[in-house]
Amino acid sequence: MQIQRIEAIPFAIPYAKTLRFASGEVDTARHVLVRVHTDDGLVGTAEAPPRPFTYGETQASIIAVISGLFAPALSGTSIFAREQVRAALHRTVGNPTAKAAVDMAIWDLVGQATGRSVTELLGGWTDEMRVCHMLGFDSPEVMVEQARRMRERYGITTFKVKVGRHPIALDVDVCRALRTELGDDIELYVDGNRGWTPSESAEAMRQMADLGLTLAEELCPADDVLGRRWLVRQSAIPFVADESVPTQADVTRELLGGSATAISIKTARTGFSDSQRILGQCEGLGVETVMGNQIDGQIGTACTVAFGAAFAATARRAGELSNFLDMSDDLLAEPLQIVDGRLAVRPGPGLGLTVDETKLAHYRED
Ligand code: MUC
Ligand code: MG
């Protein structure tokens, strides 16, 4: 069962509501659908979301690296030789979401070929996760209203609040309003996307100390090396590294350097193979993880839940699995459903994904 060819198809689906955060904004999901074909007719599916403000990748660069380097390097490789696949991908530096999508599409093939779901192959812990919704920048009234709607309509009770604005009161007011209006039974945590300095971050966390926040993510840049260590030392809650940890070595550096005390695992950037390694690293070091969101569509979200549900350590917390609700449409023939605040792993072998070919024809850009 050998890899024969790889398609990298650009598509664009508008958002119903623009997501704004400290490092950028997204109003259209301009992603790349990755399809890995085998010599006996199986097709593995995943998607790569270009995030130039986080990893430097663009839709064009993802297509170029997959078509120009990864496809020729992998042609003829067995889908079961995952270490060979990984070695071939890692010969190229960077390009995390392009590598991750190819890796996950090949895991999808392994599942299809063996009649097992990817979740079973990875760890088989459970078949669903609690969902956390990400709230982008807006006024306190609008953000409270969105959270309320997510709770009423989908049963979601965990929210990651985007922060990192100036003045910091803009974000402090939002978090306070969410806690006051929605009560004590919702979980709230914050993600600064490097928007603040270490001292602004410390001041904001002081002002929000009574709000029962559970995690603080990338409040300031990891490149503020000493400032970030100073901030993390005084943090009363786990400090999550997200965009500062696209590789295993980055995880080691951030944790051992004292610049983070928890890790966001994003299958969109480390696929299944490297996410598995990062999870092992974190468990071995006694560090908590959260399943993060790379502003994923439904295919990316199905990948995140497939991985998150596979392990006890990743299924413990709510995973960031609902960004697709803010999109106007998607590519899956059977849309993902969040019910009672939970998202189930897709049934069936592999990742269980069927692309609606009419929708793909409509949204593809090549
Ligand atoms: C997140 O958790 O930061 C926004 C930027 C990025 O790289 O990912 C998203 C969500
Ligand atoms: Mg983040």
Short mmCIF file of N, CA, C and O in Angstrom, two decimals, residues 29-142:
data_model
loop_
_atom_site.label_atom_id
_atom_site.label_comp_id
_atom_site.label_asym_id
_atom_site.label_seq_id
_atom_site.Cartn_x
_atom_site.Cartn_y
_atom_site.Cartn_z
N ALA A 29 -11.57 31.46 5.55
CA ALA A 29 -10.71 30.28 5.74
C ALA A 29 -10.09 29.96 4.39
O ALA A 29 -10.70 29.30 3.55
N ARG A 30 -8.89 30.49 4.16
CA ARG A 30 -8.15 30.19 2.92
C ARG A 30 -7.20 29.05 3.22
O ARG A 30 -6.04 29.27 3.55
N HIS A 31 -7.70 27.83 3.19
CA HIS A 31 -6.93 26.67 3.60
C HIS A 31 -6.52 25.84 2.38
O HIS A 31 -6.84 26.19 1.25
N VAL A 32 -5.82 24.75 2.68
CA VAL A 32 -5.41 23.83 1.61
C VAL A 32 -5.91 22.44 1.97
O VAL A 32 -5.58 21.91 3.05
N LEU A 33 -6.73 21.87 1.10
CA LEU A 33 -7.19 20.50 1.30
C LEU A 33 -6.10 19.56 0.79
O LEU A 33 -5.63 19.70 -0.35
N VAL A 34 -5.68 18.63 1.65
CA VAL A 34 -4.61 17.70 1.27
C VAL A 34 -5.21 16.31 1.09
O VAL A 34 -5.92 15.81 1.98
N ARG A 35 -4.94 15.72 -0.07
CA ARG A 35 -5.44 14.36 -0.34
C ARG A 35 -4.26 13.49 -0.76
O ARG A 35 -3.60 13.79 -1.77
N VAL A 36 -4.04 12.43 0.02
CA VAL A 36 -2.95 11.50 -0.30
C VAL A 36 -3.58 10.26 -0.92
O VAL A 36 -4.45 9.63 -0.31
N HIS A 37 -3.16 9.92 -2.13
CA HIS A 37 -3.71 8.77 -2.86
C HIS A 37 -2.72 7.61 -2.80
O HIS A 37 -1.52 7.81 -2.95
N THR A 38 -3.26 6.39 -2.61
CA THR A 38 -2.40 5.20 -2.64
C THR A 38 -2.55 4.46 -3.97
O THR A 38 -3.51 4.72 -4.72
N ASP A 39 -1.63 3.54 -4.20
CA ASP A 39 -1.65 2.78 -5.46
C ASP A 39 -2.88 1.87 -5.55
O ASP A 39 -3.27 1.47 -6.63
N ASP A 40 -3.53 1.56 -4.40
CA ASP A 40 -4.73 0.72 -4.51
C ASP A 40 -6.02 1.50 -4.30
O ASP A 40 -7.05 0.93 -3.91
N GLY A 41 -5.96 2.79 -4.53
CA GLY A 41 -7.18 3.58 -4.65
C GLY A 41 -7.74 4.20 -3.38
O GLY A 41 -8.81 4.79 -3.40
N LEU A 42 -7.02 4.10 -2.23
CA LEU A 42 -7.51 4.79 -1.02
C LEU A 42 -7.10 6.27 -1.09
O LEU A 42 -6.10 6.62 -1.72
N VAL A 43 -7.91 7.10 -0.40
CA VAL A 43 -7.61 8.54 -0.37
C VAL A 43 -7.64 9.00 1.09
O VAL A 43 -8.66 8.86 1.77
N GLY A 44 -6.53 9.53 1.57
CA GLY A 44 -6.45 10.09 2.93
C GLY A 44 -6.65 11.59 2.86
O GLY A 44 -6.17 12.25 1.94
N THR A 45 -7.36 12.14 3.87
CA THR A 45 -7.76 13.56 3.82
C THR A 45 -7.32 14.32 5.07
O THR A 45 -7.42 13.81 6.19
N ALA A 46 -6.87 15.57 4.87
CA ALA A 46 -6.62 16.49 5.99
C ALA A 46 -6.61 17.91 5.42
O ALA A 46 -6.72 18.08 4.20
N GLU A 47 -6.52 18.92 6.28
CA GLU A 47 -6.43 20.29 5.77
C GLU A 47 -5.31 21.05 6.45
O GLU A 47 -5.00 20.80 7.62
N ALA A 48 -4.68 21.96 5.70
CA ALA A 48 -3.61 22.80 6.25
C ALA A 48 -4.09 24.25 6.28
O ALA A 48 -4.47 24.79 5.24
N PRO A 49 -4.09 24.88 7.48
CA PRO A 49 -4.49 26.29 7.56
C PRO A 49 -3.27 27.22 7.55
O PRO A 49 -2.49 27.22 8.51
N PRO A 50 -3.07 28.00 6.51
CA PRO A 50 -1.91 28.91 6.50
C PRO A 50 -2.08 30.00 7.56
O PRO A 50 -3.15 30.61 7.62
N ARG A 51 -1.07 30.20 8.37
CA ARG A 51 -1.12 31.26 9.38
C ARG A 51 0.18 32.06 9.30
O ARG A 51 1.11 31.85 10.09
N PRO A 52 0.24 33.01 8.34
CA PRO A 52 1.50 33.74 8.13
C PRO A 52 1.97 34.47 9.39
O PRO A 52 3.16 34.57 9.64
N PHE A 53 0.99 34.92 10.22
CA PHE A 53 1.34 35.67 11.43
C PHE A 53 1.85 34.76 12.54
O PHE A 53 2.30 35.22 13.58
N THR A 54 1.76 33.45 12.35
CA THR A 54 2.23 32.52 13.39
C THR A 54 3.41 31.69 12.89
O THR A 54 4.40 31.54 13.59
N TYR A 55 3.31 31.14 11.67
CA TYR A 55 4.35 30.23 11.18
C TYR A 55 5.01 30.69 9.89
O TYR A 55 5.89 30.01 9.37
N GLY A 56 4.53 31.78 9.30
CA GLY A 56 5.11 32.26 8.05
C GLY A 56 4.61 31.53 6.81
O GLY A 56 5.04 31.85 5.70
N GLU A 57 3.72 30.56 6.97
CA GLU A 57 3.23 29.84 5.79
C GLU A 57 2.07 30.61 5.12
O GLU A 57 1.32 31.31 5.79
N THR A 58 1.95 30.44 3.79
CA THR A 58 0.81 30.96 3.06
C THR A 58 0.19 29.81 2.28
O THR A 58 0.78 28.73 2.18
N GLN A 59 -0.99 30.07 1.71
CA GLN A 59 -1.63 29.03 0.89
C GLN A 59 -0.67 28.60 -0.23
O GLN A 59 -0.47 27.41 -0.49
N ALA A 60 -0.04 29.60 -0.87
CA ALA A 60 0.87 29.29 -1.98
C ALA A 60 2.09 28.51 -1.51
O ALA A 60 2.55 27.58 -2.18
N SER A 61 2.62 28.86 -0.34
CA SER A 61 3.84 28.16 0.13
C SER A 61 3.50 26.71 0.51
O SER A 61 4.30 25.80 0.29
N ILE A 62 2.31 26.50 1.07
CA ILE A 62 1.90 25.13 1.45
C ILE A 62 1.77 24.27 0.19
O ILE A 62 2.27 23.14 0.13
N ILE A 63 1.11 24.83 -0.82
CA ILE A 63 0.95 24.06 -2.07
C ILE A 63 2.33 23.79 -2.70
O ILE A 63 2.62 22.67 -3.13
N ALA A 64 3.21 24.80 -2.67
CA ALA A 64 4.53 24.64 -3.30
C ALA A 64 5.35 23.57 -2.59
O ALA A 64 5.98 22.72 -3.23
N VAL A 65 5.35 23.58 -1.26
CA VAL A 65 6.20 22.61 -0.55
C VAL A 65 5.63 21.20 -0.66
O VAL A 65 6.38 20.22 -0.77
N ILE A 66 4.30 21.09 -0.68
CA ILE A 66 3.72 19.74 -0.82
C ILE A 66 3.96 19.21 -2.24
O ILE A 66 4.45 18.09 -2.42
N SER A 67 3.66 20.04 -3.23
CA SER A 67 3.79 19.55 -4.62
C SER A 67 5.25 19.40 -5.02
O SER A 67 5.61 18.44 -5.70
N GLY A 68 6.08 20.37 -4.60
CA GLY A 68 7.46 20.38 -5.09
C GLY A 68 8.40 19.49 -4.30
O GLY A 68 9.36 18.95 -4.86
N LEU A 69 8.17 19.32 -2.99
CA LEU A 69 9.12 18.55 -2.17
C LEU A 69 8.51 17.29 -1.56
O LEU A 69 9.06 16.20 -1.68
N PHE A 70 7.37 17.43 -0.86
CA PHE A 70 6.85 16.28 -0.10
C PHE A 70 6.32 15.17 -1.03
O PHE A 70 6.60 14.00 -0.80
N ALA A 71 5.56 15.56 -2.06
CA ALA A 71 4.97 14.53 -2.93
C ALA A 71 6.06 13.68 -3.62
O ALA A 71 6.02 12.45 -3.54
N PRO A 72 7.07 14.32 -4.24
CA PRO A 72 8.12 13.47 -4.84
C PRO A 72 8.88 12.66 -3.80
O PRO A 72 9.22 11.49 -4.04
N ALA A 73 9.14 13.24 -2.61
CA ALA A 73 9.92 12.51 -1.59
C ALA A 73 9.15 11.30 -1.06
O ALA A 73 9.75 10.30 -0.67
N LEU A 74 7.81 11.38 -1.06
CA LEU A 74 7.02 10.30 -0.45
C LEU A 74 6.50 9.29 -1.47
O LEU A 74 6.01 8.22 -1.08
N SER A 75 6.62 9.61 -2.73
CA SER A 75 6.08 8.71 -3.76
C SER A 75 6.72 7.32 -3.63
O SER A 75 7.94 7.18 -3.54
N GLY A 76 5.87 6.29 -3.56
CA GLY A 76 6.37 4.92 -3.45
C GLY A 76 6.60 4.45 -2.02
O GLY A 76 6.87 3.27 -1.79
N THR A 77 6.46 5.35 -1.02
CA THR A 77 6.65 4.96 0.39
C THR A 77 5.40 4.25 0.90
O THR A 77 4.28 4.66 0.59
N SER A 78 5.57 3.21 1.71
CA SER A 78 4.43 2.51 2.30
C SER A 78 3.74 3.43 3.31
O SER A 78 4.41 4.12 4.09
N ILE A 79 2.40 3.38 3.36
CA ILE A 79 1.68 4.20 4.34
C ILE A 79 1.97 3.74 5.77
O ILE A 79 1.74 4.47 6.73
N PHE A 80 2.45 2.51 5.92
CA PHE A 80 2.74 1.99 7.27
C PHE A 80 4.13 2.38 7.76
O PHE A 80 4.44 2.21 8.94
N ALA A 81 4.96 2.91 6.87
CA ALA A 81 6.34 3.27 7.26
C ALA A 81 6.34 4.71 7.77
O ALA A 81 6.94 5.61 7.17
N ARG A 82 5.68 4.91 8.92
CA ARG A 82 5.46 6.29 9.34
C ARG A 82 6.75 7.01 9.75
O ARG A 82 6.85 8.22 9.60
N GLU A 83 7.72 6.28 10.24
CA GLU A 83 9.00 6.92 10.56
C GLU A 83 9.72 7.36 9.29
O GLU A 83 10.41 8.38 9.27
N GLN A 84 9.57 6.58 8.22
CA GLN A 84 10.16 6.98 6.93
C GLN A 84 9.46 8.25 6.43
O GLN A 84 10.10 9.17 5.93
N VAL A 85 8.14 8.25 6.58
CA VAL A 85 7.37 9.43 6.15
C VAL A 85 7.84 10.65 6.92
O VAL A 85 8.14 11.70 6.34
N ARG A 86 7.95 10.49 8.23
CA ARG A 86 8.35 11.61 9.08
C ARG A 86 9.74 12.11 8.71
O ARG A 86 9.99 13.31 8.60
N ALA A 87 10.64 11.17 8.50
CA ALA A 87 12.02 11.56 8.14
C ALA A 87 12.02 12.34 6.82
O ALA A 87 12.71 13.35 6.67
N ALA A 88 11.21 11.87 5.87
CA ALA A 88 11.16 12.56 4.57
C ALA A 88 10.61 13.98 4.73
O ALA A 88 11.13 14.94 4.15
N LEU A 89 9.57 14.13 5.56
CA LEU A 89 8.99 15.47 5.76
C LEU A 89 9.97 16.37 6.50
O LEU A 89 10.12 17.56 6.18
N HIS A 90 10.65 15.82 7.50
CA HIS A 90 11.52 16.65 8.35
C HIS A 90 12.85 17.00 7.69
O HIS A 90 13.63 17.77 8.25
N ARG A 91 13.10 16.47 6.48
CA ARG A 91 14.28 16.92 5.72
C ARG A 91 14.11 18.40 5.36
O ARG A 91 15.08 19.11 5.13
N THR A 92 12.87 18.85 5.32
CA THR A 92 12.60 20.28 5.05
C THR A 92 12.33 20.96 6.39
O THR A 92 11.56 20.44 7.20
N VAL A 93 12.96 22.11 6.63
CA VAL A 93 12.70 22.81 7.90
C VAL A 93 11.39 23.60 7.79
O VAL A 93 10.91 23.87 6.68
N GLY A 94 10.84 23.99 8.93
CA GLY A 94 9.64 24.84 8.94
C GLY A 94 8.43 24.14 8.33
O GLY A 94 8.29 22.93 8.41
N ASN A 95 7.55 24.95 7.74
CA ASN A 95 6.34 24.45 7.05
C ASN A 95 5.50 23.52 7.92
O ASN A 95 5.07 22.43 7.46
N PRO A 96 5.20 23.91 9.17
CA PRO A 96 4.54 22.97 10.08
C PRO A 96 3.16 22.51 9.64
O PRO A 96 2.86 21.31 9.76
N THR A 97 2.32 23.40 9.11
CA THR A 97 0.95 22.92 8.82
C THR A 97 0.93 22.08 7.55
O THR A 97 0.09 21.19 7.41
N ALA A 98 1.86 22.34 6.62
CA ALA A 98 1.95 21.50 5.42
C ALA A 98 2.37 20.09 5.82
O ALA A 98 1.77 19.09 5.37
N LYS A 99 3.38 19.99 6.68
CA LYS A 99 3.84 18.66 7.13
C LYS A 99 2.73 17.95 7.91
O LYS A 99 2.50 16.74 7.73
N ALA A 100 2.06 18.69 8.79
CA ALA A 100 1.05 18.09 9.65
C ALA A 100 -0.10 17.52 8.83
O ALA A 100 -0.59 16.42 9.10
N ALA A 101 -0.52 18.26 7.80
CA ALA A 101 -1.66 17.79 6.99
C ALA A 101 -1.28 16.50 6.25
O ALA A 101 -2.09 15.56 6.17
N VAL A 102 -0.07 16.43 5.72
CA VAL A 102 0.35 15.20 5.02
C VAL A 102 0.41 14.05 6.02
O VAL A 102 -0.09 12.94 5.76
N ASP A 103 0.99 14.30 7.18
CA ASP A 103 1.08 13.26 8.22
C ASP A 103 -0.31 12.74 8.59
O ASP A 103 -0.54 11.52 8.66
N MET A 104 -1.26 13.65 8.80
CA MET A 104 -2.60 13.22 9.26
C MET A 104 -3.36 12.50 8.15
O MET A 104 -4.09 11.54 8.42
N ALA A 105 -3.18 12.94 6.90
CA ALA A 105 -3.85 12.25 5.79
C ALA A 105 -3.31 10.82 5.68
O ALA A 105 -4.06 9.90 5.33
N ILE A 106 -2.03 10.63 5.99
CA ILE A 106 -1.47 9.27 5.92
C ILE A 106 -1.99 8.42 7.09
O ILE A 106 -2.31 7.24 6.91
N TRP A 107 -2.14 8.99 8.26
CA TRP A 107 -2.78 8.26 9.37
C TRP A 107 -4.22 7.87 8.99
O TRP A 107 -4.70 6.78 9.34
N ASP A 108 -4.90 8.77 8.29
CA ASP A 108 -6.26 8.46 7.82
C ASP A 108 -6.22 7.22 6.94
O ASP A 108 -7.05 6.30 7.07
N LEU A 109 -5.22 7.14 6.07
CA LEU A 109 -5.07 5.97 5.20
C LEU A 109 -4.79 4.70 6.01
O LEU A 109 -5.34 3.64 5.71
N VAL A 110 -3.93 4.82 7.01
CA VAL A 110 -3.60 3.64 7.83
C VAL A 110 -4.87 3.12 8.50
O VAL A 110 -5.13 1.92 8.55
N GLY A 111 -5.70 4.05 8.97
CA GLY A 111 -6.97 3.65 9.58
C GLY A 111 -7.89 2.97 8.58
O GLY A 111 -8.49 1.92 8.86
N GLN A 112 -8.00 3.58 7.40
CA GLN A 112 -8.87 2.98 6.37
C GLN A 112 -8.37 1.59 5.99
O GLN A 112 -9.14 0.65 5.84
N ALA A 113 -7.05 1.46 5.87
CA ALA A 113 -6.47 0.18 5.42
C ALA A 113 -6.64 -0.91 6.48
O ALA A 113 -6.74 -2.09 6.14
N THR A 114 -6.67 -0.51 7.76
CA THR A 114 -6.76 -1.52 8.83
C THR A 114 -8.18 -1.64 9.39
O THR A 114 -8.43 -2.45 10.28
N GLY A 115 -9.10 -0.80 8.92
CA GLY A 115 -10.48 -0.84 9.41
C GLY A 115 -10.62 -0.31 10.83
O GLY A 115 -11.58 -0.65 11.53
N ARG A 116 -9.68 0.54 11.26
CA ARG A 116 -9.72 1.11 12.62
C ARG A 116 -9.75 2.63 12.55
O ARG A 116 -9.18 3.24 11.65
N SER A 117 -10.39 3.26 13.55
CA SER A 117 -10.35 4.72 13.58
C SER A 117 -8.95 5.17 14.02
O SER A 117 -8.24 4.43 14.72
N VAL A 118 -8.58 6.38 13.61
CA VAL A 118 -7.29 6.94 14.03
C VAL A 118 -7.25 7.03 15.56
O VAL A 118 -6.21 6.77 16.18
N THR A 119 -8.38 7.35 16.18
CA THR A 119 -8.42 7.43 17.65
C THR A 119 -8.04 6.09 18.28
O THR A 119 -7.26 6.04 19.24
N GLU A 120 -8.58 5.01 17.72
CA GLU A 120 -8.22 3.67 18.24
C GLU A 120 -6.74 3.40 18.02
O GLU A 120 -6.05 2.86 18.90
N LEU A 121 -6.25 3.73 16.85
CA LEU A 121 -4.83 3.45 16.55
C LEU A 121 -3.90 4.24 17.46
O LEU A 121 -2.85 3.74 17.86
N LEU A 122 -4.31 5.48 17.79
CA LEU A 122 -3.42 6.31 18.61
C LEU A 122 -3.43 5.92 20.08
O LEU A 122 -2.39 5.92 20.74
N GLY A 123 -4.62 5.61 20.61
CA GLY A 123 -4.68 5.33 22.05
C GLY A 123 -6.02 4.80 22.52
O GLY A 123 -6.09 4.11 23.53
N GLY A 124 -7.10 5.18 21.80
CA GLY A 124 -8.42 4.61 22.08
C GLY A 124 -8.99 4.91 23.45
O GLY A 124 -9.79 4.12 23.97
N TRP A 125 -8.62 6.05 24.05
CA TRP A 125 -9.10 6.34 25.40
C TRP A 125 -10.61 6.50 25.46
O TRP A 125 -11.29 5.88 26.24
N THR A 126 -11.15 7.39 24.59
CA THR A 126 -12.60 7.62 24.58
C THR A 126 -13.01 8.01 23.16
O THR A 126 -12.20 7.90 22.23
N ASP A 127 -14.26 8.44 22.97
CA ASP A 127 -14.67 8.78 21.60
C ASP A 127 -15.29 10.17 21.50
O ASP A 127 -16.02 10.47 20.57
N GLU A 128 -15.02 11.03 22.48
CA GLU A 128 -15.55 12.39 22.43
C GLU A 128 -14.74 13.29 23.36
O GLU A 128 -13.99 12.79 24.21
N MET A 129 -14.95 14.60 23.17
CA MET A 129 -14.30 15.57 24.09
C MET A 129 -15.28 16.68 24.45
O MET A 129 -16.16 17.01 23.64
N ARG A 130 -15.07 17.26 25.61
CA ARG A 130 -15.78 18.50 25.92
C ARG A 130 -15.20 19.59 25.04
O ARG A 130 -14.03 19.57 24.68
N VAL A 131 -16.06 20.58 24.72
CA VAL A 131 -15.67 21.62 23.77
C VAL A 131 -15.46 22.96 24.47
O VAL A 131 -16.24 23.36 25.33
N CYS A 132 -14.38 23.63 24.07
CA CYS A 132 -14.12 25.01 24.52
C CYS A 132 -14.29 25.93 23.31
O CYS A 132 -13.79 25.61 22.22
N HIS A 133 -14.99 27.04 23.47
CA HIS A 133 -15.15 27.99 22.36
C HIS A 133 -14.22 29.19 22.55
O HIS A 133 -14.08 29.73 23.66
N MET A 134 -13.61 29.63 21.45
CA MET A 134 -12.68 30.76 21.45
C MET A 134 -13.46 32.04 21.14
O MET A 134 -14.15 32.08 20.12
N LEU A 135 -13.33 33.05 22.00
CA LEU A 135 -14.05 34.32 21.77
C LEU A 135 -13.07 35.37 21.28
O LEU A 135 -12.14 35.75 22.01
N GLY A 136 -13.27 35.86 20.04
CA GLY A 136 -12.39 36.90 19.48
C GLY A 136 -12.74 38.28 20.02
O GLY A 136 -13.78 38.48 20.64
N PHE A 137 -11.85 39.24 19.76
CA PHE A 137 -12.01 40.60 20.29
C PHE A 137 -13.35 41.22 19.89
O PHE A 137 -13.74 41.19 18.72
N ASP A 138 -13.98 41.80 20.88
CA ASP A 138 -15.17 42.61 20.63
C ASP A 138 -15.49 43.35 21.91
O ASP A 138 -14.70 43.32 22.87
N SER A 139 -16.64 43.98 21.98
CA SER A 139 -17.03 44.68 23.21
C SER A 139 -17.47 43.63 24.24
O SER A 139 -17.84 42.51 23.87
N PRO A 140 -17.49 44.02 25.53
CA PRO A 140 -17.97 43.07 26.54
C PRO A 140 -19.38 42.58 26.22
O PRO A 140 -19.66 41.39 26.34
N GLU A 141 -20.25 43.48 25.75
CA GLU A 141 -21.65 43.08 25.48
C GLU A 141 -21.70 42.00 24.41
O GLU A 141 -22.38 40.98 24.55
N VAL A 142 -20.97 42.22 23.32
CA VAL A 142 -21.01 41.26 22.20
C VAL A 142 -20.39 39.93 22.62
O VAL A 142 -20.92 38.86 22.31
#
